mmCIF file with all atom_site columns, C-alpha atoms in Angstrom:
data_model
loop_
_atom_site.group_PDB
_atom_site.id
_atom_site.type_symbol
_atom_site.label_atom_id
_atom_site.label_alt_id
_atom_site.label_comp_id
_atom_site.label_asym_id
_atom_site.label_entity_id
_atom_site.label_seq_id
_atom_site.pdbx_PDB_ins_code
_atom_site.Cartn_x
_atom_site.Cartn_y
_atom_site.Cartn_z
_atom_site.occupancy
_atom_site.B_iso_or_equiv
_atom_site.pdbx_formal_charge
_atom_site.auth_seq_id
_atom_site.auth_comp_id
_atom_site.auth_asym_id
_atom_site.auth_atom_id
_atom_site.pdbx_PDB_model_num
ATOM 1   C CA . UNK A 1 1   ? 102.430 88.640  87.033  1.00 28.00 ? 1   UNK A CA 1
ATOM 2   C CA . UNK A 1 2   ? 99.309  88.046  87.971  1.00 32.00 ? 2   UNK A CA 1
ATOM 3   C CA . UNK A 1 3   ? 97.482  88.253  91.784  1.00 35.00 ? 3   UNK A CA 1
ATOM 4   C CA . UNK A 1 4   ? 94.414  88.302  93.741  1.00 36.00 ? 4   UNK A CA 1
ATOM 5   C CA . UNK A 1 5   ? 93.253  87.735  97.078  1.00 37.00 ? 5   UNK A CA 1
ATOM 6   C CA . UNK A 1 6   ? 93.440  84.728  98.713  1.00 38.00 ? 6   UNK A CA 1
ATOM 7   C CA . UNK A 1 7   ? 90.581  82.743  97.540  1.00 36.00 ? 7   UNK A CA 1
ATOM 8   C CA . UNK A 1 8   ? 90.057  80.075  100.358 1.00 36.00 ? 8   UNK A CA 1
ATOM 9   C CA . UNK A 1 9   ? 93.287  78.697  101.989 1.00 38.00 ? 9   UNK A CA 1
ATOM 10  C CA . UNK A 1 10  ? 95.323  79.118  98.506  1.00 42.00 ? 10  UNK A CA 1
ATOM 11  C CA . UNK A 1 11  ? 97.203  83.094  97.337  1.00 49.00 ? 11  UNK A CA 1
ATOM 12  C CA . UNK A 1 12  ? 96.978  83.707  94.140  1.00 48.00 ? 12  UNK A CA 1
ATOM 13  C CA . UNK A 1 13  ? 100.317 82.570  92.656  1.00 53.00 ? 13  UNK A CA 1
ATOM 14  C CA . UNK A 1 14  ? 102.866 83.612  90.010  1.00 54.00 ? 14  UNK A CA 1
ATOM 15  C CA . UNK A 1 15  ? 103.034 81.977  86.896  1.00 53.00 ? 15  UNK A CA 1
ATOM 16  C CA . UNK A 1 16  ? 104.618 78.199  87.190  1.00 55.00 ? 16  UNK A CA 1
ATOM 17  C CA . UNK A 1 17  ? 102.810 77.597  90.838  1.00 60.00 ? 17  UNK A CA 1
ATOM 18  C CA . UNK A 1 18  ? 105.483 79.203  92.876  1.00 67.00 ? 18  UNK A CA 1
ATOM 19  C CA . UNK A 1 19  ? 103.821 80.864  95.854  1.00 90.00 ? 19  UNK A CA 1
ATOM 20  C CA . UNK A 1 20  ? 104.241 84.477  96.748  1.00 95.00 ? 20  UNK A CA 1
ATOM 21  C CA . UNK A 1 21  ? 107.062 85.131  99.693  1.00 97.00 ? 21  UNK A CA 1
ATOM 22  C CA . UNK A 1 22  ? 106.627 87.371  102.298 1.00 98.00 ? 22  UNK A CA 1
ATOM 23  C CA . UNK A 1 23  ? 109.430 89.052  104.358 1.00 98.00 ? 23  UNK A CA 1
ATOM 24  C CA . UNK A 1 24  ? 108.384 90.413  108.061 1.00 97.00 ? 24  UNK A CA 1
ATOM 25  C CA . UNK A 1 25  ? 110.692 93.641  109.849 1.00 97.00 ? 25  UNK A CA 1
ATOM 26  C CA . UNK A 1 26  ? 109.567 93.231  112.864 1.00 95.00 ? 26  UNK A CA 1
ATOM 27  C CA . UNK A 1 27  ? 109.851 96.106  115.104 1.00 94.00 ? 27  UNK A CA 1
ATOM 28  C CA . UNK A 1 28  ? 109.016 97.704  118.742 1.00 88.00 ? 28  UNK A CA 1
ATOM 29  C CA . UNK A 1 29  ? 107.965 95.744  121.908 1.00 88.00 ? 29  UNK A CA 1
ATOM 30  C CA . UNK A 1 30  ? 107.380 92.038  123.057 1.00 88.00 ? 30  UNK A CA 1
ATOM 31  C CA . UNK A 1 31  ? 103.642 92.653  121.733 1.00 88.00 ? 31  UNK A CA 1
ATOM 32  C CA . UNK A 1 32  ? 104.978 93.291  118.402 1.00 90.00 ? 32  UNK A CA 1
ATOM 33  C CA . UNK A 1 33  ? 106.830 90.265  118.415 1.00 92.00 ? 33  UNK A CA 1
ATOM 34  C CA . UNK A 1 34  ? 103.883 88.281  119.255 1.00 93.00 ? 34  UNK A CA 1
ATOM 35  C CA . UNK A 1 35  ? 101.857 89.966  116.330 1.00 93.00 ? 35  UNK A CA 1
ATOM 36  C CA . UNK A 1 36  ? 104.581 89.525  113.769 1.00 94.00 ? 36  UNK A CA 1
ATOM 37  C CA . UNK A 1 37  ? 104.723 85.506  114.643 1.00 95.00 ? 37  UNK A CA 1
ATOM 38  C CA . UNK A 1 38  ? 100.661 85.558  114.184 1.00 95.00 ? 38  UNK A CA 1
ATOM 39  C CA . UNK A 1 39  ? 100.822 87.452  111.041 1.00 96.00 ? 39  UNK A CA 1
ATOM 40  C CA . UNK A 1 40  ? 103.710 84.717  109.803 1.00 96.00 ? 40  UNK A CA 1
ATOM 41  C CA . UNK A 1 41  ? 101.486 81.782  110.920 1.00 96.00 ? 41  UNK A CA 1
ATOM 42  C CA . UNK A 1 42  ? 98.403  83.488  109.106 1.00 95.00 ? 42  UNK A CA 1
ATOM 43  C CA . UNK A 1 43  ? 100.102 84.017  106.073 1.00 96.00 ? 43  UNK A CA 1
ATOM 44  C CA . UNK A 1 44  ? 101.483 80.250  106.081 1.00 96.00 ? 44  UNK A CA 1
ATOM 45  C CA . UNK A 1 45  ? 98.210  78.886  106.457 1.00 95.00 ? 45  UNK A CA 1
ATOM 46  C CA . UNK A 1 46  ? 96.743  81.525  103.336 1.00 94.00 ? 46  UNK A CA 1
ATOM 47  C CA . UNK A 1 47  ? 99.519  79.752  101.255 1.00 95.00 ? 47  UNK A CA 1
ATOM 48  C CA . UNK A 1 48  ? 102.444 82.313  100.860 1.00 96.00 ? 48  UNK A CA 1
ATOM 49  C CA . UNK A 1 49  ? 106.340 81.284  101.763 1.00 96.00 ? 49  UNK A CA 1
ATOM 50  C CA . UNK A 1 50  ? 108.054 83.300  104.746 1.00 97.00 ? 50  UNK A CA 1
ATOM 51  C CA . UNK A 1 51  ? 111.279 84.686  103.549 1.00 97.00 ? 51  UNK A CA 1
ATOM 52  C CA . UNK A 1 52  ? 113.599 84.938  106.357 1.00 95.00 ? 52  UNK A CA 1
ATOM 53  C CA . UNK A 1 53  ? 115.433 87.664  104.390 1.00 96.00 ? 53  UNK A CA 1
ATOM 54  C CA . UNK A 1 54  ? 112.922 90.391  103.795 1.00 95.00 ? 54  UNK A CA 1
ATOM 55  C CA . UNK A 1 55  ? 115.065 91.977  100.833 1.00 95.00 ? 55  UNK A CA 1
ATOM 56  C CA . UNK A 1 56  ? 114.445 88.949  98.881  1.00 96.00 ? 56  UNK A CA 1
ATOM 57  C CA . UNK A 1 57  ? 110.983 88.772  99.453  1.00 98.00 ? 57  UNK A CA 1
ATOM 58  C CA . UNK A 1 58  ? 107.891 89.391  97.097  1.00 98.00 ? 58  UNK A CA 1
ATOM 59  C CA . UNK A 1 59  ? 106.429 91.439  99.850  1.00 98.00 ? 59  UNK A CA 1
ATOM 60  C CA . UNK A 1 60  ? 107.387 93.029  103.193 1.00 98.00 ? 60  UNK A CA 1
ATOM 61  C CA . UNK A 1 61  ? 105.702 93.850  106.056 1.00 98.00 ? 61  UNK A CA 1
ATOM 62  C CA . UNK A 1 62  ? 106.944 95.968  108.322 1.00 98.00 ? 62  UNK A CA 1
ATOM 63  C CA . UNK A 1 63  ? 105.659 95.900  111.708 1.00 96.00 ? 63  UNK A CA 1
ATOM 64  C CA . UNK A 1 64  ? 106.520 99.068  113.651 1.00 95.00 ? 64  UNK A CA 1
ATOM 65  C CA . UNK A 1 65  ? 106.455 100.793 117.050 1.00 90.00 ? 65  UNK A CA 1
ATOM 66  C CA . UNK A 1 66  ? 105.399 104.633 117.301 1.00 86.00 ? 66  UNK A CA 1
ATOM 67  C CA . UNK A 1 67  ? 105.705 105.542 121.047 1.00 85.00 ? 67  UNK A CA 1
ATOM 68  C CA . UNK A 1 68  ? 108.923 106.988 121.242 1.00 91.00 ? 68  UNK A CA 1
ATOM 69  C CA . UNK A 1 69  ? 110.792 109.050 118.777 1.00 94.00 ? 69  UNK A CA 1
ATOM 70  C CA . UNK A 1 70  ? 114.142 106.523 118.085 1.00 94.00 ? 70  UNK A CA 1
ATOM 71  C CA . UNK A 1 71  ? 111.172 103.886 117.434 1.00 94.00 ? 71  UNK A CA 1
ATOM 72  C CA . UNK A 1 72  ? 109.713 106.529 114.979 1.00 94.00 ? 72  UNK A CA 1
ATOM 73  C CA . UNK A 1 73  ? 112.850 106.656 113.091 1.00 95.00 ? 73  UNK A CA 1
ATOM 74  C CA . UNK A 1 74  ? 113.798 103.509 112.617 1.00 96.00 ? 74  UNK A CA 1
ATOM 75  C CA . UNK A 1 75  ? 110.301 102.270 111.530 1.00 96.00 ? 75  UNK A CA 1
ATOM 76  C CA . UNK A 1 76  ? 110.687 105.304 109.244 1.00 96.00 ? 76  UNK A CA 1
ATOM 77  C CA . UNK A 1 77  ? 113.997 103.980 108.453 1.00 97.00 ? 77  UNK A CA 1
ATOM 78  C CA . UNK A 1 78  ? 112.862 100.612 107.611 1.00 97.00 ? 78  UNK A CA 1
ATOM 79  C CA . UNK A 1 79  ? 110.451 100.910 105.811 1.00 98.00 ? 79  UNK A CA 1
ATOM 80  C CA . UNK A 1 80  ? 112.558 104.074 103.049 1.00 98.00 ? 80  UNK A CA 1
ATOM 81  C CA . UNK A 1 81  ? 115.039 100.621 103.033 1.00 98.00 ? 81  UNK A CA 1
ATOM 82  C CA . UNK A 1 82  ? 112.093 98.951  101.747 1.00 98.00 ? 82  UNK A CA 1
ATOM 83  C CA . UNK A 1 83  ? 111.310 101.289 99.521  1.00 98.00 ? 83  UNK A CA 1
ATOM 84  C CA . UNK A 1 84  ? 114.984 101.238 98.108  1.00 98.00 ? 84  UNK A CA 1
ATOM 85  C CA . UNK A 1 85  ? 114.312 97.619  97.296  1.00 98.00 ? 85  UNK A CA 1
ATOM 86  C CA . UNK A 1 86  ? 111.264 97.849  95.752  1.00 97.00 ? 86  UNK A CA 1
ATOM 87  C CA . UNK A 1 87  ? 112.511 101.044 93.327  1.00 97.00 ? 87  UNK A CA 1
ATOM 88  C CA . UNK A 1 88  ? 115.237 98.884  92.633  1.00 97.00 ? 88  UNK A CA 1
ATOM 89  C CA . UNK A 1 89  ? 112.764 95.936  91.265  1.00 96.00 ? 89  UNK A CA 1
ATOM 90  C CA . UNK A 1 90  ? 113.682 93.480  94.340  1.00 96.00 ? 90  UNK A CA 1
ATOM 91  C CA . UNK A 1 91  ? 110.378 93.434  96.071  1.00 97.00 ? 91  UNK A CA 1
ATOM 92  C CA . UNK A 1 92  ? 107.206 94.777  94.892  1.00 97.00 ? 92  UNK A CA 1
ATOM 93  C CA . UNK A 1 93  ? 104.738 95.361  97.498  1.00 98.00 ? 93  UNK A CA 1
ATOM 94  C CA . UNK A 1 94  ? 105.555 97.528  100.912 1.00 98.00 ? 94  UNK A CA 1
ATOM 95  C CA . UNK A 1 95  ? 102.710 96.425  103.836 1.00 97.00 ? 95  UNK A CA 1
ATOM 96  C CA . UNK A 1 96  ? 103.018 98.770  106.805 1.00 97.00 ? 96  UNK A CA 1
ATOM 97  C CA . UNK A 1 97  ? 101.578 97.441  110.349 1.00 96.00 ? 97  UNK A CA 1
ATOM 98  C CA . UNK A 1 98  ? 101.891 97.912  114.137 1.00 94.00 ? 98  UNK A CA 1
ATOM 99  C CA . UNK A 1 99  ? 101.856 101.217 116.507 1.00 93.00 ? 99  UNK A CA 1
ATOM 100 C CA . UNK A 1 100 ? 102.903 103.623 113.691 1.00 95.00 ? 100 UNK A CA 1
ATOM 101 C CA . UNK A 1 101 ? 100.679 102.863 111.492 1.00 94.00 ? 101 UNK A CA 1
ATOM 102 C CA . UNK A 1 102 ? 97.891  102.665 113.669 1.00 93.00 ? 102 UNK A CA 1
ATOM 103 C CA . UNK A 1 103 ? 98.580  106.518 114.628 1.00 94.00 ? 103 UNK A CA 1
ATOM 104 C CA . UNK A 1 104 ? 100.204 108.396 111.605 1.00 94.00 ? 104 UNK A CA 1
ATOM 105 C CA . UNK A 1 105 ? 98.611  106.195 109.308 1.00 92.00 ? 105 UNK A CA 1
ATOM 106 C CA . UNK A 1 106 ? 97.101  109.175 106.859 1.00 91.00 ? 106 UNK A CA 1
ATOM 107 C CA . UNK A 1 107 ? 100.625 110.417 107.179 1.00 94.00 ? 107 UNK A CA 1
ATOM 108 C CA . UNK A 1 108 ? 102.291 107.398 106.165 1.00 95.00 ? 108 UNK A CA 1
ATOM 109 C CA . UNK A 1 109 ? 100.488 107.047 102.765 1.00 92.00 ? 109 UNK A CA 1
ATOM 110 C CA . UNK A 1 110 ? 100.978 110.483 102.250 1.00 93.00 ? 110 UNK A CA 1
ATOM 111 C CA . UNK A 1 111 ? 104.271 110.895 102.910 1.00 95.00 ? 111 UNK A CA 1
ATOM 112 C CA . UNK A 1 112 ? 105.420 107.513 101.756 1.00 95.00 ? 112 UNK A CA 1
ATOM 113 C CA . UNK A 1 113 ? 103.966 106.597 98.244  1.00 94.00 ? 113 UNK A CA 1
ATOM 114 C CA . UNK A 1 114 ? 105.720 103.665 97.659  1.00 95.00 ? 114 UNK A CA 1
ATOM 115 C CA . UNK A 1 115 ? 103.886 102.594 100.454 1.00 96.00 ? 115 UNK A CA 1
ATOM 116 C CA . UNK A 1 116 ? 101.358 99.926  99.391  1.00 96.00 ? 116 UNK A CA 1
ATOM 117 C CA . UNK A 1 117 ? 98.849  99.188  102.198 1.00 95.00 ? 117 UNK A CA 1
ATOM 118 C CA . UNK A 1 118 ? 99.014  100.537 105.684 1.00 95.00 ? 118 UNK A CA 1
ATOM 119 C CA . UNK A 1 119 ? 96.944  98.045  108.639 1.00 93.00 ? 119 UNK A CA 1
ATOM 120 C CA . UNK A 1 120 ? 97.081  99.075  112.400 1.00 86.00 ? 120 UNK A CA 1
ATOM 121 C CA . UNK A 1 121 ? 96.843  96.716  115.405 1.00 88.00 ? 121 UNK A CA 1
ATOM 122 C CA . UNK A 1 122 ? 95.449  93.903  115.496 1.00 80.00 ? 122 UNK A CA 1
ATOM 123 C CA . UNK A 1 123 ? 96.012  93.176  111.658 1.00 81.00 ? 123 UNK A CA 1
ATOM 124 C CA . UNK A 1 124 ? 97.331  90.016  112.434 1.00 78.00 ? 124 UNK A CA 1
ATOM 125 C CA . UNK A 1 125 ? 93.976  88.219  111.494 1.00 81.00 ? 125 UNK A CA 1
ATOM 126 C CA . UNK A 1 126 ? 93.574  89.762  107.667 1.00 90.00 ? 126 UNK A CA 1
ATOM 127 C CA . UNK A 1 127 ? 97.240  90.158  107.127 1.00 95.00 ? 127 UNK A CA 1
ATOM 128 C CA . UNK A 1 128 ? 96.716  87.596  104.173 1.00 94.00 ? 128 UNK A CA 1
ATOM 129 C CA . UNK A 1 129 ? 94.019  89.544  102.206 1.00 92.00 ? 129 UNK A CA 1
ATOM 130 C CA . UNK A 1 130 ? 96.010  92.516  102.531 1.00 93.00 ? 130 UNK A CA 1
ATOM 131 C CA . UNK A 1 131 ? 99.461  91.445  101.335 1.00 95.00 ? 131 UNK A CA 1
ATOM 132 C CA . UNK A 1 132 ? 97.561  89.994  98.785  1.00 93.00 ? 132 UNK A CA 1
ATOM 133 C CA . UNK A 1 133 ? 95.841  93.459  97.596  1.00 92.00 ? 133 UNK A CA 1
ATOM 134 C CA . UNK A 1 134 ? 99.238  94.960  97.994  1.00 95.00 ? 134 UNK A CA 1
ATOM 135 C CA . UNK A 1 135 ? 100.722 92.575  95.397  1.00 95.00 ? 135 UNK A CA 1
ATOM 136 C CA . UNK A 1 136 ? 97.655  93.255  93.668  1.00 91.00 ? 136 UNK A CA 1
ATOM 137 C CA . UNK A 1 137 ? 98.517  96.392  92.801  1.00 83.00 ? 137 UNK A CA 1
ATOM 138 C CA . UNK A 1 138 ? 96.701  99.641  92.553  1.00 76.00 ? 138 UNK A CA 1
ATOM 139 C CA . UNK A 1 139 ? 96.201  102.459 94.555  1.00 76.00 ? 139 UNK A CA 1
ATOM 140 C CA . UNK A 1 140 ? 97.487  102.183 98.186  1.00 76.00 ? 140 UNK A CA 1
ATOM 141 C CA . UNK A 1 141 ? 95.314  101.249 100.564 1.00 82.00 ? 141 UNK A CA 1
ATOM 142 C CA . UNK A 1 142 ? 94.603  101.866 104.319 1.00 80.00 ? 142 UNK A CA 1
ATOM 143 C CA . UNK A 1 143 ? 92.739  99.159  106.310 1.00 78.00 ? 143 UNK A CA 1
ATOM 144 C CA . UNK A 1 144 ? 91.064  99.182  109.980 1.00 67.00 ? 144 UNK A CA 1
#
């Protein structure tokens, strides 16, 4: 399967025209709701399906909290669930986001490889471009 950025308001799509979906675990505080609803309304306008159930999803992206250590572990939590999926060949791209990422985010591509792309706050703008370079493929990256 092949994918690319978004070029203009279209994603890249699989083969037969059947749009990417993206699942959001949305984590943490009433500001991390509103960012998860911006990053779904982004990623509807670049073209890709939400999937309300993230485990059936092409991609996830798991918004997370990082104040507090019982927010640390479950974001940790969610996203080793995520990796489960993916091992098992039921999602292929892991997008962390949020609080967590924004502080530990060396650590989480270190210490999570299955980890695709790691984007603090205030990702909710590019969200598109980089689910899209996590389906993509390649090394992990970590974006502003």
């Amino acid at each position: 399967m092949k994918s690319a950025p978004p070029c203009g308001n279209m994603v890249w799509m699989r083969s037969g025209k059947v749009p990417y979906s993206v699942g959001l675990v949305n984590l943490g505080c009433a500001k991390n709701q509103v960012d998860g609803e911006r990053m779904l309304a982004a990623l509807r306008r670049a073209g890709y399906r939400v999937e309300p159930d993230a485990a059936r999803a092409d991609a996830v992206v798991v918004n997370t909290c990082g104040f507090i250590e019982a927010a640390k572990r479950e974001a940790i939590g969610e996203i080793l669930e995520c990796a489960r999926l993916k091992a098992q060949g039921r999602i292929r791209a892991i997008v962390v986001t949020g609080c967590l990422a924004e502080r530990y985010r060396g650590q989480v591509m270190r210490e999570l490889p299955e980890v695709d792309a790691v984007a603090g706050i205030g990702a909710d703008g590019d969200i598109a471009a980089v689910v899209a370079k996590a389906l993509g493929g390649g090394k992990p990256q970590v974006f502003p």
